[in-house]
Amino acid sequence: MKKLNIAFFGAPSFAARVLQRIIDDKNLPITVVLVVTQPDRPAGRKQISTSTPVKLLAQKNNIPVFDDSSLTTNDQRLQDVDIALLYAYGAIIPSDILKIPRWGFWNIHPSLLPKYRGASPIAYSLLMGDKTTGVSLIQMDERMDHGPILSQQTYEIQKEDTREDLENKLSDIGYELFKQSVQLLINGTLQKVEQNNSNRTFTRLLTKQDGYIPFPIVQKIIKRVILKNNEIPPIITEYCNKYQLTTNHPSTSLRVNQPLTTYYDLFRGLSPWPGLWTVFPINGIEKRLKITRMTLSTNHPSTSLRVNQPLRPKVWAKGPSPFGGYRPLGEITHVQLEGKKEVSLETFQKAYGSFLNI
């Protein structure tokens, strides 16, 4: 059987993860003949020109790789492509180019479409407190994340999952969906299901400001003071207002009567960038403080899961709760002052408690 020629479009490390699995799977009846990615861009403090992880992987495996600026309608490099697979590519594909591959463009999208179309589906599934998310493989059309669904699978979000965790886990699911759909295509049994556009929602690009928390709220979190409903993070209220949801709407799974858990969800969704941060004055000079680790448990008052860390004792508060008589509290465990190394909150409080009133 002749193998299908595949063009892969992607950029970040979790897209490279999918490309690596495709390259490694010798039983998959495809050949990656072309990789398209974003141009090299300055990165880091020294602004050194840096290639995307997808480009580096393609070069390592001697696969022709180009950036998107070189693509044209008459591009001969796409003429012999059977399927173009796109994942976290970061750019719009012109409609005339969408028509070039024999079976079109397929897109791995890490959400249960039509929910969370757009740029940041993984972050939103976490910061909105969802219990489940998933991956959709769609046939692309001219509209963003709009095309018919070829395959879809759900994933139950674990309470310790960060955005990086989900990027990897959902990427693995996306690869499996692609693999299965290729086989169905070859067998002539691949089916398409149109999305229910009446249920569509959109996410936007994250900004640095999304991670900002006013210091009075940080103080409340540290002191374990229950927050008010109007102190829910702006990125969450923005989404709820846009789609006319209350913050305790069943579709958001938000625990408004447990608002500290909402900041823990925000921490997971915005980790590692932009992260959670605040500013406060020390001797009249404003300093940026990053919240580098948070913890939350809903299992038992004696233990708590910390992101990528082992179990440890935790303080709980008694009170009405859907979790068996205890109210889970979001807790900051580690911080980093600008220009300094990460330290435990306990160490930080000893040094700066008089400035912070905590």
Coordinates of C-alpha atoms in Angstrom, one line a residue:
M1 CA 0.0 0.0 0.0
K2 CA 1.3 3.4 -0.9
K3 CA 1.9 5.7 2.0
L4 CA 0.1 9.0 2.3
N5 CA 2.2 12.2 2.0
I6 CA 1.7 14.4 5.0
A7 CA 2.6 18.1 5.5
F8 CA 2.8 19.1 9.2
F9 CA 2.1 22.6 10.3
G10 CA 3.0 23.5 13.9
A11 CA 5.3 25.5 16.2
P12 CA 5.6 24.9 20.0
S13 CA 7.0 22.0 21.9
F14 CA 3.7 20.1 22.4
A15 CA 3.2 20.3 18.6
A16 CA 6.7 18.8 18.2
R17 CA 5.6 16.0 20.5
V18 CA 2.9 15.0 18.0
L19 CA 5.3 15.3 15.1
Q20 CA 7.8 13.1 17.0
R21 CA 5.3 10.4 17.5
I22 CA 4.3 10.4 13.8
I23 CA 7.9 10.1 12.8
D24 CA 8.5 7.3 15.3
D25 CA 5.5 5.2 14.3
K26 CA 6.7 2.9 11.6
N27 CA 3.3 1.2 11.3
L28 CA 1.6 4.5 10.4
P29 CA 1.0 4.5 6.6
I30 CA 2.3 8.0 6.1
T31 CA 5.4 9.9 5.2
V32 CA 6.1 13.4 6.5
V33 CA 7.3 15.1 3.4
L34 CA 7.1 18.7 4.5
V35 CA 7.0 20.8 7.7
V36 CA 5.8 24.4 7.9
T37 CA 6.3 26.5 11.0
Q38 CA 6.7 30.0 12.3
P39 CA 9.7 32.1 11.4
D40 CA 12.7 32.3 13.8
R41 CA 12.1 35.0 16.4
P42 CA 14.1 36.8 19.2
A43 CA 13.7 35.1 22.5
G44 CA 15.1 35.4 26.1
R45 CA 16.7 38.3 27.8
K46 CA 19.4 38.5 25.1
Q47 CA 16.8 38.4 22.3
I48 CA 18.6 35.6 20.5
S49 CA 17.0 34.5 17.2
T50 CA 15.4 31.2 18.1
S51 CA 13.8 28.5 15.9
T52 CA 10.5 26.8 17.0
P53 CA 10.7 23.3 18.5
V54 CA 8.9 21.9 15.4
K55 CA 11.6 23.4 13.1
L56 CA 14.4 21.9 15.2
L57 CA 12.8 18.5 15.2
A58 CA 12.3 18.6 11.4
Q59 CA 15.9 19.6 10.8
K60 CA 17.1 16.8 13.1
N61 CA 15.1 14.3 11.0
N62 CA 16.1 15.8 7.7
I63 CA 12.6 16.8 6.8
P64 CA 12.3 19.9 4.6
V65 CA 11.0 22.7 6.7
F66 CA 9.9 26.2 5.8
D67 CA 8.2 29.1 7.5
D68 CA 4.8 30.3 6.6
S69 CA 6.0 33.5 4.8
S70 CA 7.2 31.4 1.9
L71 CA 3.8 29.7 1.2
T72 CA 1.9 30.6 -2.0
T73 CA -1.1 29.3 -3.8
N74 CA 1.1 27.8 -6.5
D75 CA 3.5 26.3 -4.1
Q76 CA 4.7 23.1 -5.7
R77 CA 5.7 21.7 -2.3
L78 CA 2.0 21.2 -1.4
Q79 CA 0.9 19.8 -4.7
D80 CA 1.8 16.1 -3.9
V81 CA 0.5 16.3 -0.3
D82 CA -2.4 14.1 0.6
I83 CA -3.2 15.6 4.1
A84 CA -1.9 18.7 5.8
L85 CA -2.0 18.2 9.6
L86 CA -2.1 21.4 11.6
Y87 CA -1.6 21.6 15.4
A88 CA -0.8 24.8 17.4
Y89 CA 0.4 26.5 14.2
G90 CA -0.4 30.0 15.3
A91 CA -1.4 31.5 12.0
I92 CA -4.4 31.6 9.6
I93 CA -4.2 29.4 6.5
P94 CA -5.5 31.2 3.4
S95 CA -8.6 29.6 1.9
D96 CA -6.9 29.0 -1.4
I97 CA -4.1 27.0 0.2
L98 CA -6.6 25.0 2.3
K99 CA -7.8 23.4 -1.0
I100 CA -4.4 22.2 -2.2
P101 CA -3.9 18.9 -0.4
R102 CA -5.8 16.0 -1.7
W103 CA -7.8 15.4 1.5
G104 CA -7.5 19.0 2.7
F105 CA -6.2 20.3 6.0
W106 CA -6.9 18.5 9.3
N107 CA -6.6 20.3 12.6
I108 CA -5.9 18.9 16.1
H109 CA -7.7 21.2 18.5
P110 CA -7.4 20.6 22.3
S111 CA -11.0 21.1 23.3
L112 CA -14.4 19.6 22.8
L113 CA -15.5 21.7 19.9
P114 CA -17.5 23.8 19.4
K115 CA -16.5 24.9 23.0
Y116 CA -13.4 26.9 23.3
R117 CA -12.5 27.7 19.8
G118 CA -9.6 30.0 19.3
A119 CA -6.1 30.6 20.7
S120 CA -6.2 29.3 24.3
P121 CA -8.5 26.3 24.7
I122 CA -6.3 24.5 27.2
A123 CA -5.8 27.5 29.5
Y124 CA -9.6 28.2 29.5
S125 CA -10.6 24.7 30.4
L126 CA -8.4 25.0 33.5
L127 CA -9.1 28.5 34.6
M128 CA -12.9 28.0 34.1
G129 CA -12.7 25.1 36.5
D130 CA -13.9 22.4 34.0
K131 CA -13.9 18.8 35.1
T132 CA -13.5 17.5 31.6
T133 CA -12.0 18.6 28.4
G134 CA -10.8 16.8 25.3
V135 CA -9.5 16.8 21.8
S136 CA -11.2 17.3 18.4
L137 CA -9.8 16.4 15.1
I138 CA -11.5 18.5 12.4
Q139 CA -11.5 19.1 8.7
M140 CA -10.5 22.7 8.3
D141 CA -12.5 25.3 6.4
E142 CA -12.2 29.1 6.0
R143 CA -13.6 29.8 9.5
M144 CA -11.6 29.4 12.7
D145 CA -12.1 26.0 14.3
H146 CA -15.4 25.7 12.5
G147 CA -15.0 22.6 10.2
P148 CA -16.7 19.2 10.6
I149 CA -15.4 16.9 13.3
L150 CA -13.6 13.8 12.1
S151 CA -12.9 12.4 15.6
Q152 CA -13.3 13.5 19.2
Q153 CA -12.3 12.2 22.7
T154 CA -12.8 13.4 26.2
Y155 CA -10.3 13.7 29.0
E156 CA -11.1 14.0 32.7
I157 CA -9.0 16.8 34.2
Q158 CA -7.0 15.9 37.3
K159 CA -6.8 18.4 40.0
E160 CA -3.0 18.6 39.8
D161 CA -3.0 19.1 36.0
T162 CA -1.3 22.3 34.9
R163 CA -1.5 23.8 31.4
E164 CA 1.8 22.1 30.5
D165 CA 0.5 18.8 31.8
L166 CA -2.6 19.1 29.6
E167 CA -0.6 20.2 26.6
N168 CA 1.3 16.9 26.7
K169 CA -1.7 14.7 27.6
L170 CA -4.0 16.2 25.0
S171 CA -1.3 16.1 22.4
D172 CA -1.0 12.3 22.9
I173 CA -4.7 12.0 22.5
G174 CA -4.6 14.1 19.4
Y175 CA -2.0 11.9 17.8
E176 CA -4.1 8.8 18.5
L177 CA -7.1 10.5 16.9
F178 CA -5.1 11.3 13.8
K179 CA -3.7 7.8 13.6
Q180 CA -7.2 6.3 13.8
S181 CA -8.7 8.7 11.3
V182 CA -5.9 8.0 8.8
Q183 CA -6.8 4.3 8.9
L184 CA -10.5 5.1 8.5
L185 CA -9.7 7.3 5.5
I186 CA -7.7 4.5 3.9
N187 CA -10.6 2.0 4.6
G188 CA -13.1 4.4 3.1
T189 CA -15.1 4.7 6.4
L190 CA -14.1 8.1 7.7
Q191 CA -17.2 10.1 8.6
K192 CA -17.6 13.8 9.3
V193 CA -20.0 15.4 11.8
E194 CA -20.9 19.0 11.5
Q195 CA -20.4 21.1 14.7
N196 CA -23.4 22.5 16.5
N197 CA -22.5 26.2 16.1
S198 CA -25.2 27.4 18.5
N199 CA -23.0 26.1 21.3
R200 CA -19.8 27.7 20.1
T201 CA -17.6 29.8 22.4
F202 CA -14.3 31.5 21.7
T203 CA -11.0 31.9 23.7
R204 CA -8.5 34.7 23.1
L205 CA -4.8 35.0 23.3
L206 CA -3.5 35.3 26.9
T207 CA -1.8 38.5 27.9
K208 CA 0.6 39.3 30.7
Q209 CA -2.1 41.3 32.5
D210 CA -4.3 38.2 32.8
G211 CA -2.0 37.0 35.5
Y212 CA -2.1 40.1 37.6
I213 CA -3.8 39.8 41.0
P214 CA -4.3 43.0 43.1
F215 CA -2.2 42.6 46.3
P216 CA -5.2 42.9 48.7
I217 CA -6.5 39.7 47.1
V218 CA -3.1 38.0 47.5
Q219 CA -3.2 39.0 51.2
K220 CA -6.7 37.4 51.5
I221 CA -5.4 34.2 49.9
I222 CA -2.4 34.1 52.2
K223 CA -4.6 34.7 55.3
R224 CA -7.1 32.2 54.0
V225 CA -9.9 34.7 54.0
I226 CA -12.9 33.8 51.8
L227 CA -13.1 36.1 48.8
K228 CA -16.2 38.0 47.5
N229 CA -17.9 37.0 44.3
N230 CA -16.8 40.3 42.7
E231 CA -13.1 39.3 43.3
I232 CA -13.3 36.6 40.7
P233 CA -10.4 37.0 38.1
P234 CA -11.3 39.4 35.2
I235 CA -10.5 36.8 32.5
I236 CA -13.1 34.5 34.0
T237 CA -15.8 37.2 34.4
E238 CA -15.1 38.4 30.9
Y239 CA -15.8 35.0 29.4
C240 CA -18.9 34.5 31.6
N241 CA -20.3 37.9 30.6
K242 CA -19.6 37.3 27.0
Y243 CA -21.7 34.1 26.9
Q244 CA -24.2 35.3 29.5
L245 CA -23.2 32.8 32.1
T246 CA -23.2 33.3 35.8
T247 CA -20.0 32.2 37.5
N248 CA -21.8 29.2 39.0
H249 CA -23.4 28.1 35.7
P250 CA -23.2 24.3 35.3
S251 CA -21.3 24.7 32.1
T252 CA -18.4 26.4 33.8
S253 CA -18.2 24.2 36.9
L254 CA -17.0 27.2 38.9
R255 CA -17.2 27.0 42.6
V256 CA -18.2 30.6 43.4
N257 CA -18.9 29.6 47.0
Q258 CA -15.3 28.3 47.0
P259 CA -13.6 31.3 45.3
L260 CA -10.1 30.5 46.5
T261 CA -10.3 27.3 44.4
T262 CA -10.9 29.6 41.4
Y263 CA -7.5 31.3 41.9
Y264 CA -5.9 27.9 42.1
D265 CA -7.6 27.1 38.8
L266 CA -6.3 30.4 37.4
F267 CA -2.8 29.4 38.6
R268 CA -3.0 26.1 36.7
G269 CA -4.4 27.7 33.6
L270 CA -1.8 30.5 33.4
S271 CA 1.2 28.4 34.3
P272 CA 3.9 28.8 33.2
W273 CA 3.1 32.0 31.3
P274 CA 2.0 34.6 32.1
G275 CA 1.8 33.1 35.6
L276 CA 0.2 34.8 38.6
W277 CA 1.9 38.0 39.9
T278 CA 1.3 41.1 41.9
V279 CA 3.1 44.3 42.9
F280 CA 3.7 45.9 46.3
P281 CA 5.9 48.7 47.7
I282 CA 9.1 48.1 49.6
N283 CA 10.6 51.4 50.9
G284 CA 8.5 53.3 48.4
I285 CA 9.6 51.1 45.4
E286 CA 7.1 48.8 43.7
K287 CA 8.3 45.2 43.4
R288 CA 6.9 42.5 41.3
L289 CA 6.1 39.2 43.1
K290 CA 5.5 36.0 41.2
I291 CA 3.3 33.3 42.7
T292 CA 5.3 30.2 41.6
R293 CA 3.4 27.4 43.4
M294 CA -0.1 26.9 44.8
T295 CA -1.9 24.0 46.3
L296 CA -5.4 22.8 46.8
S297 CA -7.0 19.5 48.1
T298 CA -10.6 18.3 48.0
N299 CA -10.0 14.8 49.3
H300 CA -9.2 14.8 53.0
P301 CA -8.0 17.5 55.5
S302 CA -4.8 15.7 56.2
T303 CA -3.3 15.9 52.7
S304 CA -2.9 18.2 49.8
L305 CA -1.6 17.9 46.3
R306 CA 0.9 20.5 45.2
V307 CA 1.6 20.9 41.5
N308 CA 4.3 18.4 40.6
Q309 CA 5.1 17.9 44.3
P310 CA 4.5 15.1 46.8
L311 CA 1.7 15.1 49.4
R312 CA 2.1 17.3 52.5
P313 CA 0.0 18.4 55.5
K314 CA -2.5 21.2 54.9
V315 CA -4.6 23.5 56.9
W316 CA -8.4 23.2 56.3
A317 CA -11.4 25.2 57.4
K318 CA -14.6 23.6 58.5
G319 CA -17.8 24.7 56.9
P320 CA -20.5 23.9 54.3
S321 CA -18.9 22.1 51.4
P322 CA -19.7 19.7 48.6
F323 CA -16.5 17.9 49.6
G324 CA -17.7 16.1 52.8
G325 CA -17.8 18.9 55.4
Y326 CA -14.6 20.6 54.8
R327 CA -14.0 23.8 52.7
P328 CA -10.9 23.5 50.5
L329 CA -8.6 26.5 50.6
G330 CA -6.4 27.8 47.8
E331 CA -2.9 28.2 49.3
I332 CA 0.2 29.9 48.0
T333 CA 3.3 27.9 48.9
H334 CA 6.1 29.5 47.0
V335 CA 6.9 33.0 45.6
Q336 CA 9.7 34.8 43.7
L337 CA 10.5 38.4 44.2
E338 CA 11.9 40.1 41.1
G339 CA 15.7 39.7 41.0
K340 CA 15.6 37.0 43.6
K341 CA 15.3 33.2 43.7
E342 CA 12.1 31.3 44.4
V343 CA 11.5 30.7 48.2
S344 CA 8.8 29.3 50.3
L345 CA 6.0 31.6 51.4
E346 CA 7.1 31.0 55.0
T347 CA 10.6 32.2 54.3
F348 CA 9.3 35.2 52.3
Q349 CA 7.0 36.2 55.2
K350 CA 9.9 36.2 57.7
A351 CA 11.8 38.6 55.4
Y352 CA 9.1 40.9 54.2
G353 CA 6.1 40.4 56.5
S354 CA 6.3 43.9 57.9
F355 CA 6.0 45.4 54.4
L356 CA 3.2 43.1 53.3
N357 CA 1.1 43.1 56.4
I358 CA 0.8 39.3 56.3

